Short mmCIF file of C-alpha atoms and ligand atoms in Angstrom, two decimals:
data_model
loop_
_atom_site.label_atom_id
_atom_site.label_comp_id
_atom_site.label_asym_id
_atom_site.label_seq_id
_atom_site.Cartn_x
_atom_site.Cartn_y
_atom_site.Cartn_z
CA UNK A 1 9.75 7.39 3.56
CA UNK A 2 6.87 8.18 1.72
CA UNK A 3 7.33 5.14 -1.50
CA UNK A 4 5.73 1.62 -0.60
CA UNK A 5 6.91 -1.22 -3.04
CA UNK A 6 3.08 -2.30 -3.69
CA UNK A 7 2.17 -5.31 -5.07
CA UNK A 8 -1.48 -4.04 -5.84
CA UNK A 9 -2.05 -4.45 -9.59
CA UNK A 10 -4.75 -1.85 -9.38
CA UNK A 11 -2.39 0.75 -8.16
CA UNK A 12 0.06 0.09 -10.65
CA UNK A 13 -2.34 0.82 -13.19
CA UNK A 14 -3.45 4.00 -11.98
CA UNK A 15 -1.95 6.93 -14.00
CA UNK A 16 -1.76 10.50 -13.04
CA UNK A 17 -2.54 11.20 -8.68
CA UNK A 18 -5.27 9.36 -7.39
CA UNK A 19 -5.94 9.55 -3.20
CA UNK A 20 -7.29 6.90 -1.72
CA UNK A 21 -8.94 8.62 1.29
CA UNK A 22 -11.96 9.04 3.76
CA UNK A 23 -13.78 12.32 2.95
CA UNK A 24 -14.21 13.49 6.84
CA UNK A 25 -10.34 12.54 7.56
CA UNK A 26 -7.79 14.80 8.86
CA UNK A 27 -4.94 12.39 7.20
CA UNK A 28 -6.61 12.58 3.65
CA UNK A 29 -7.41 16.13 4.52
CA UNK A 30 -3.98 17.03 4.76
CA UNK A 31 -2.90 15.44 1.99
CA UNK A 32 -6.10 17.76 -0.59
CA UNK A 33 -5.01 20.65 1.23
CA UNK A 34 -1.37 20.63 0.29
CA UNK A 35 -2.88 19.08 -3.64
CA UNK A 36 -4.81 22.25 -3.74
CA UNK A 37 -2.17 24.46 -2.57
CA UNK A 38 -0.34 23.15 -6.03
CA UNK A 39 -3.76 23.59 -7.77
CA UNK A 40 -3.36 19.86 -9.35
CA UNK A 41 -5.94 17.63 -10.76
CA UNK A 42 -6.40 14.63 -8.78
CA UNK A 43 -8.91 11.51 -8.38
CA UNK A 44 -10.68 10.60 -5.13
CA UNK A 45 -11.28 7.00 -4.14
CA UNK A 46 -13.32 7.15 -1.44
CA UNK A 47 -13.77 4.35 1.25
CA UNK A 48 -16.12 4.10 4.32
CA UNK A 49 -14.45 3.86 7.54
CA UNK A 50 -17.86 3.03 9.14
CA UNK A 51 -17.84 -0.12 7.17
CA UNK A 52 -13.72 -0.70 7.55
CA UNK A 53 -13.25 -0.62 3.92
CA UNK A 54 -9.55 -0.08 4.85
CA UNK A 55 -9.47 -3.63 6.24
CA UNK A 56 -10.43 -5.23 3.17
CA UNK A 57 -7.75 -6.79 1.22
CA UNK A 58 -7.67 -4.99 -2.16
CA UNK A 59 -6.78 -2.24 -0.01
CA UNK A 60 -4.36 -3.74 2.02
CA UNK A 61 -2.72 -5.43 -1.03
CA UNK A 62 -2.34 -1.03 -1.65
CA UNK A 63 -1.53 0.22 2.29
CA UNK A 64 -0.27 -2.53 4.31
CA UNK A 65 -1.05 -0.11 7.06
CA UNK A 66 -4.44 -0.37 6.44
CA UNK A 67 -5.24 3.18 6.78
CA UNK A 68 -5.83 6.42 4.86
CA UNK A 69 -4.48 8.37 2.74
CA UNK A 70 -2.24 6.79 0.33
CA UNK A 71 -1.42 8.44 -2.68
CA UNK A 72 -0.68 6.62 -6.17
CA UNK A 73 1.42 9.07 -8.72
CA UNK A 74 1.58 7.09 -12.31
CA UNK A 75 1.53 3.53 -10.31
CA UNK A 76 3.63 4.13 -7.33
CA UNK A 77 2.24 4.03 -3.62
CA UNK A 78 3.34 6.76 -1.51
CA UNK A 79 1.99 6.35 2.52
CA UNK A 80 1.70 8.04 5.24
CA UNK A 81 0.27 11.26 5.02
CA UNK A 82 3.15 13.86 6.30
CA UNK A 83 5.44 11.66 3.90
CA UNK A 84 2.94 12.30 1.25
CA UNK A 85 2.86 16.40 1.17
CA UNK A 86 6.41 16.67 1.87
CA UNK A 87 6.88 13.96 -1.81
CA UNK A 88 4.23 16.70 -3.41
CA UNK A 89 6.45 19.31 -2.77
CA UNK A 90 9.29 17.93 -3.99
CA UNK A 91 7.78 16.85 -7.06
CA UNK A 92 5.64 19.34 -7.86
CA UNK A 93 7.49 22.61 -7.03
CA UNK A 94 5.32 25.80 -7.73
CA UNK A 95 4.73 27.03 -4.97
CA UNK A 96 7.11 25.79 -2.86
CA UNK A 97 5.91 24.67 0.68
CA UNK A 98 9.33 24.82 2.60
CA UNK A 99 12.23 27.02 3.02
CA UNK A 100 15.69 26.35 1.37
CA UNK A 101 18.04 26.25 4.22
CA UNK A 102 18.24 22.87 5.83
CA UNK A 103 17.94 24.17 9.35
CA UNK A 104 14.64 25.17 9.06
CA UNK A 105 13.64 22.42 7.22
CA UNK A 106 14.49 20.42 9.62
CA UNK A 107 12.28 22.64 12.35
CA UNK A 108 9.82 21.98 9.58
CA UNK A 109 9.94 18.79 9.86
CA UNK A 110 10.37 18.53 13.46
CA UNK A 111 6.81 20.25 13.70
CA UNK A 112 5.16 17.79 10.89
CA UNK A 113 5.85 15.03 12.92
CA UNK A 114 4.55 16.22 16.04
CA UNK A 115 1.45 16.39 13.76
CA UNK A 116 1.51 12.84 12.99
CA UNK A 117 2.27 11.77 16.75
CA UNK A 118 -0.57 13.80 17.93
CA UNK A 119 -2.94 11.18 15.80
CA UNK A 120 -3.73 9.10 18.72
CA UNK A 121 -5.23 12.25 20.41
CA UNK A 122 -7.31 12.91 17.12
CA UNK A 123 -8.39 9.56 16.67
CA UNK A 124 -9.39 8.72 20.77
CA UNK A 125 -10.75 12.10 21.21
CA UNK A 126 -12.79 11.82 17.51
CA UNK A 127 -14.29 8.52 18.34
CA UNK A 128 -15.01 9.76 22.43
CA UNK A 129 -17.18 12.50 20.78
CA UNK A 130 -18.29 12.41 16.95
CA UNK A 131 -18.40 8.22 16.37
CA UNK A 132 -19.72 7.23 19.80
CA UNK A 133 -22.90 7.24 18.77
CA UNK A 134 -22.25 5.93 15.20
CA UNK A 135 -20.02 3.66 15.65
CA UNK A 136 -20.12 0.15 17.10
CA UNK A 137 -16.98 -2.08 16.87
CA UNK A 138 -18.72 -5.69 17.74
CA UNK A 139 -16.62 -8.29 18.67
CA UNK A 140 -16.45 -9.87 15.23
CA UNK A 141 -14.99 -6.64 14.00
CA UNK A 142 -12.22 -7.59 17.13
CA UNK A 143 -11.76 -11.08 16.06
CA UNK A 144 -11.06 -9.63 12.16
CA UNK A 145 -8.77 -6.92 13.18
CA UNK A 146 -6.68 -9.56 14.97
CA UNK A 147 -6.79 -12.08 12.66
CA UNK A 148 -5.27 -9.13 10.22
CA UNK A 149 -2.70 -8.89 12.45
CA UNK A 150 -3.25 -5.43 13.05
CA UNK A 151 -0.91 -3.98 15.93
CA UNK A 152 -2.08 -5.05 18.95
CA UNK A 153 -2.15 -1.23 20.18
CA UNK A 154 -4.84 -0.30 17.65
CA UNK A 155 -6.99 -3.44 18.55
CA UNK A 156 -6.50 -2.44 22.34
CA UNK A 157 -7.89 1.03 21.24
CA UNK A 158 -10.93 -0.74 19.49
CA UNK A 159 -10.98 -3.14 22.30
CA UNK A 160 -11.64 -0.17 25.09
CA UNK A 161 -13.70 1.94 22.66
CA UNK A 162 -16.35 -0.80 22.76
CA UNK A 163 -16.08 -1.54 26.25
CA UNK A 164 -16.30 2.17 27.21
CA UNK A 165 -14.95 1.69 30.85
CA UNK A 166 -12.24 3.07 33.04
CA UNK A 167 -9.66 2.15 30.03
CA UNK A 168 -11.48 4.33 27.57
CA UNK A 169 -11.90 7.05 30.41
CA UNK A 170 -8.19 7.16 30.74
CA UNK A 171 -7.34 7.34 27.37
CA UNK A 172 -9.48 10.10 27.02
CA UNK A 173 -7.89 12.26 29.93
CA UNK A 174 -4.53 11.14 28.35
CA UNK A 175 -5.64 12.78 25.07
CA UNK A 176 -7.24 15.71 26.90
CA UNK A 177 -3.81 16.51 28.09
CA UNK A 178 -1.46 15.53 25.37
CA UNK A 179 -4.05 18.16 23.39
CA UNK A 180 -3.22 20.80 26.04
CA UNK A 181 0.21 20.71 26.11
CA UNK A 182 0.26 19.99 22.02
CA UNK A 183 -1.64 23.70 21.79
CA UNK A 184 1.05 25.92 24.47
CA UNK A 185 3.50 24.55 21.75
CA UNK A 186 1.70 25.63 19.24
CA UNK A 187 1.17 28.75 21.17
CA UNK A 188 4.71 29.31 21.84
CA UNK A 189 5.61 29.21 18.12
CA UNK A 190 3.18 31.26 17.22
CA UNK A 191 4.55 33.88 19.33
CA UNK A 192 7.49 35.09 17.09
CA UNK A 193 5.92 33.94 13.60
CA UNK A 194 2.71 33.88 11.65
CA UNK A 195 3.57 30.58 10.51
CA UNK A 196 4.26 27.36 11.79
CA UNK A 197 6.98 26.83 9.69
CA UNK A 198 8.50 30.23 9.87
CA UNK A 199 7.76 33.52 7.80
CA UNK A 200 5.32 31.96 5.24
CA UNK A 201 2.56 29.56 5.13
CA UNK A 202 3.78 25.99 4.32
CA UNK A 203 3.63 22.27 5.27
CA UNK A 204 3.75 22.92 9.08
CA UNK A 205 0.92 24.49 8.90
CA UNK A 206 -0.89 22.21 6.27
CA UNK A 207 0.11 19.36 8.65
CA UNK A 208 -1.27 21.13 11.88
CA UNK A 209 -4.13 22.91 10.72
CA UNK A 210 -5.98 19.46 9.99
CA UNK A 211 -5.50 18.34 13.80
CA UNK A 212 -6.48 22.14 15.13
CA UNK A 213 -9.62 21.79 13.10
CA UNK A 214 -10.73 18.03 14.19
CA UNK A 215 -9.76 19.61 18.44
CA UNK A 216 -12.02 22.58 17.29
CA UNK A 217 -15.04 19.74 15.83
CA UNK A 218 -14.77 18.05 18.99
CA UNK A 219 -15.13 21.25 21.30
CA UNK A 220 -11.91 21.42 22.91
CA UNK A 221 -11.46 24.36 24.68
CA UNK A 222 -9.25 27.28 22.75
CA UNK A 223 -9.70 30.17 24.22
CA UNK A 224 -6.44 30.07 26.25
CA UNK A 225 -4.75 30.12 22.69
CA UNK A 226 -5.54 33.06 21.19
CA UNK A 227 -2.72 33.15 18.61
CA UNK A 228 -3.66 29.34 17.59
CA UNK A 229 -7.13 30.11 17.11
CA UNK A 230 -5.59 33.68 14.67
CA UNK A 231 -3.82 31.10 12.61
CA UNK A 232 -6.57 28.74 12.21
CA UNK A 233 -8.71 31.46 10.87
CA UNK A 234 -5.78 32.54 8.23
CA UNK A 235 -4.94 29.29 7.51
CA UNK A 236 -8.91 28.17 6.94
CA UNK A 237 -9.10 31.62 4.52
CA UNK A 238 -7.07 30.35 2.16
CA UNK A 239 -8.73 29.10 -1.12
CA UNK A 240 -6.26 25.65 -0.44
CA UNK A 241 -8.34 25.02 2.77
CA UNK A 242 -12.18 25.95 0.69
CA UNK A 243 -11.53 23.38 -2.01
CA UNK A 244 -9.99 20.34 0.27
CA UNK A 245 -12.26 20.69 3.26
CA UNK A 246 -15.14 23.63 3.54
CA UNK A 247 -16.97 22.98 0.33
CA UNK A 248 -15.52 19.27 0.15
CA UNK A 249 -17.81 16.75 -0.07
CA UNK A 250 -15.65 13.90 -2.26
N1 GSH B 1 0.41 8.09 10.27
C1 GSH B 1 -0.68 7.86 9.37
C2 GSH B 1 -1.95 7.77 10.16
C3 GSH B 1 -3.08 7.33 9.30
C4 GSH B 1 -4.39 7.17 10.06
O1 GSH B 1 -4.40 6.91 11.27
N2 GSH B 1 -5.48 7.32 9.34
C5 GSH B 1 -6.78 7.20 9.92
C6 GSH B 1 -7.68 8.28 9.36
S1 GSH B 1 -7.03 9.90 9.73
C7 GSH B 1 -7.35 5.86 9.56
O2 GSH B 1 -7.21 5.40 8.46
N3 GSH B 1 -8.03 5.23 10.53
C8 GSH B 1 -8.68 3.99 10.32
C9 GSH B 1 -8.35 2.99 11.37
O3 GSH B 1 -7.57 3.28 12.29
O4 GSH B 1 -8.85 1.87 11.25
C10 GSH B 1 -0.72 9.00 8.33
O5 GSH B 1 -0.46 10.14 8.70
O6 GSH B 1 -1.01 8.74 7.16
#
């Protein structure tokens, strides 16, 4: 569920939609991309992964999950980002982003949340590639996460990051895989419509077309996915996809 009971005084007095994001993303950019779609005036608040603004506790008093996006409509905190575009729909109706029937909003929503469980292959496969040579995660930045009391699987993930052994090697192959087998899905969907979600372009495919991008950033190998890499190129023409992530620069 997308509302979180926040006790952050700042959010509460935030009127109108305000995203509290990272610019580069694929959460957050899932979240503009399905804001644009609805053409709706929003404000950024932009915070720096790179310096873990996320951990800090003016934002944690707004996400206890200590990650982006979360979205504040007139005071309330809505999380998680699939959560998120499915509570824009539903709230702000032209145009609509799902079918009617119930069945195949539910195969809607089947497919969103493979999108969010494919994060850890985003997130290992983003740091093995674009933030290795950015990012260093010192063992103070350890010590803080677990004094947070973040879950002990994301400061295992830091953990091998740093070390960059035979942990971080296999968590890579893991992700190299779950990516493949993510994409014949994808693939196989593809095969009888031209959207994820069925006959017209909608939150499957705002919710997808985020991770596609990041495997395409990182050089994962597409070619065996021809009708994957078709989509992509649709769903990256669209004016929705220009505004929240081409010419996006918060
Ligand atoms: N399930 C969450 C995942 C959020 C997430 O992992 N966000 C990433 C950016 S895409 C983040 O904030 N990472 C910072 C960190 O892990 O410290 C959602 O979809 O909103």
């Amino acid at each position: 569920m997308a509302l979180y009971q926040s006790r952050s005084e700042v959010a509460a007095a935030l009127e109108g939609l305000h995203l509290f994001q990272f610019v580069t993303s694929n959460c957050s950019q899932r979240v503009r991309i399905a804001l644009e779609e609805k053409e709706l005036a929003w404000t950024a608040h932009n915070l720096d992964g790179a310096r873990w603004q996320q951990m800090q506790p003016d934002y944690g008093a707004i996400n206890p999950n200590r990650v982006v996006p979360t979205l504040v409509h007139d005071g309330r905190v809505y999380i998680e980002s699939n959560d998120i575009i499915e509570y824009l729909d539903d709230t702000f109706t032209q145009p609509n982003l799902r079918p009617q029937d119930s069945v195949a909003r539910n195969r809607l929503r089947t497919i969103q949340d493979d999108s969010g469980a494919f994060q850890w292959v985003i997130k290992t496969l983003s740091h093995d590639i674009l933030f290795r040579a950015t990012r260093n995660v010192t063992a103070e930045d350890i010590a803080m996460f677990e004094r947070l009391e973040l879950e002990p699987e994301r400061v295992a993930f830091y953990r091998d990051f740093a070390e960059n052994g035979t942990a971080w090697a296999a968590r890579v192959d893991q992700g190299k895989n779950a990516a493949q087998v993510a994409l014949e899905k994808l693939e196989t969907i593809l095969e009888k419509d031209s959207w994820l979600g069925g006959h017209a372009f909608g939150l499957a495919d705002i919710a997808w077309i985020v991770n596609v991008a990041r495997l395409q950033l990182v050089k994962f190998p597409l070619e065996d996915f021809p009708r994957v890499l078709k989509w992509a190129t649709r769903v990256k023409a669209r004016p929705s996809y220009h505004r929240a992530v081409t010419s996006y620069s918060g």
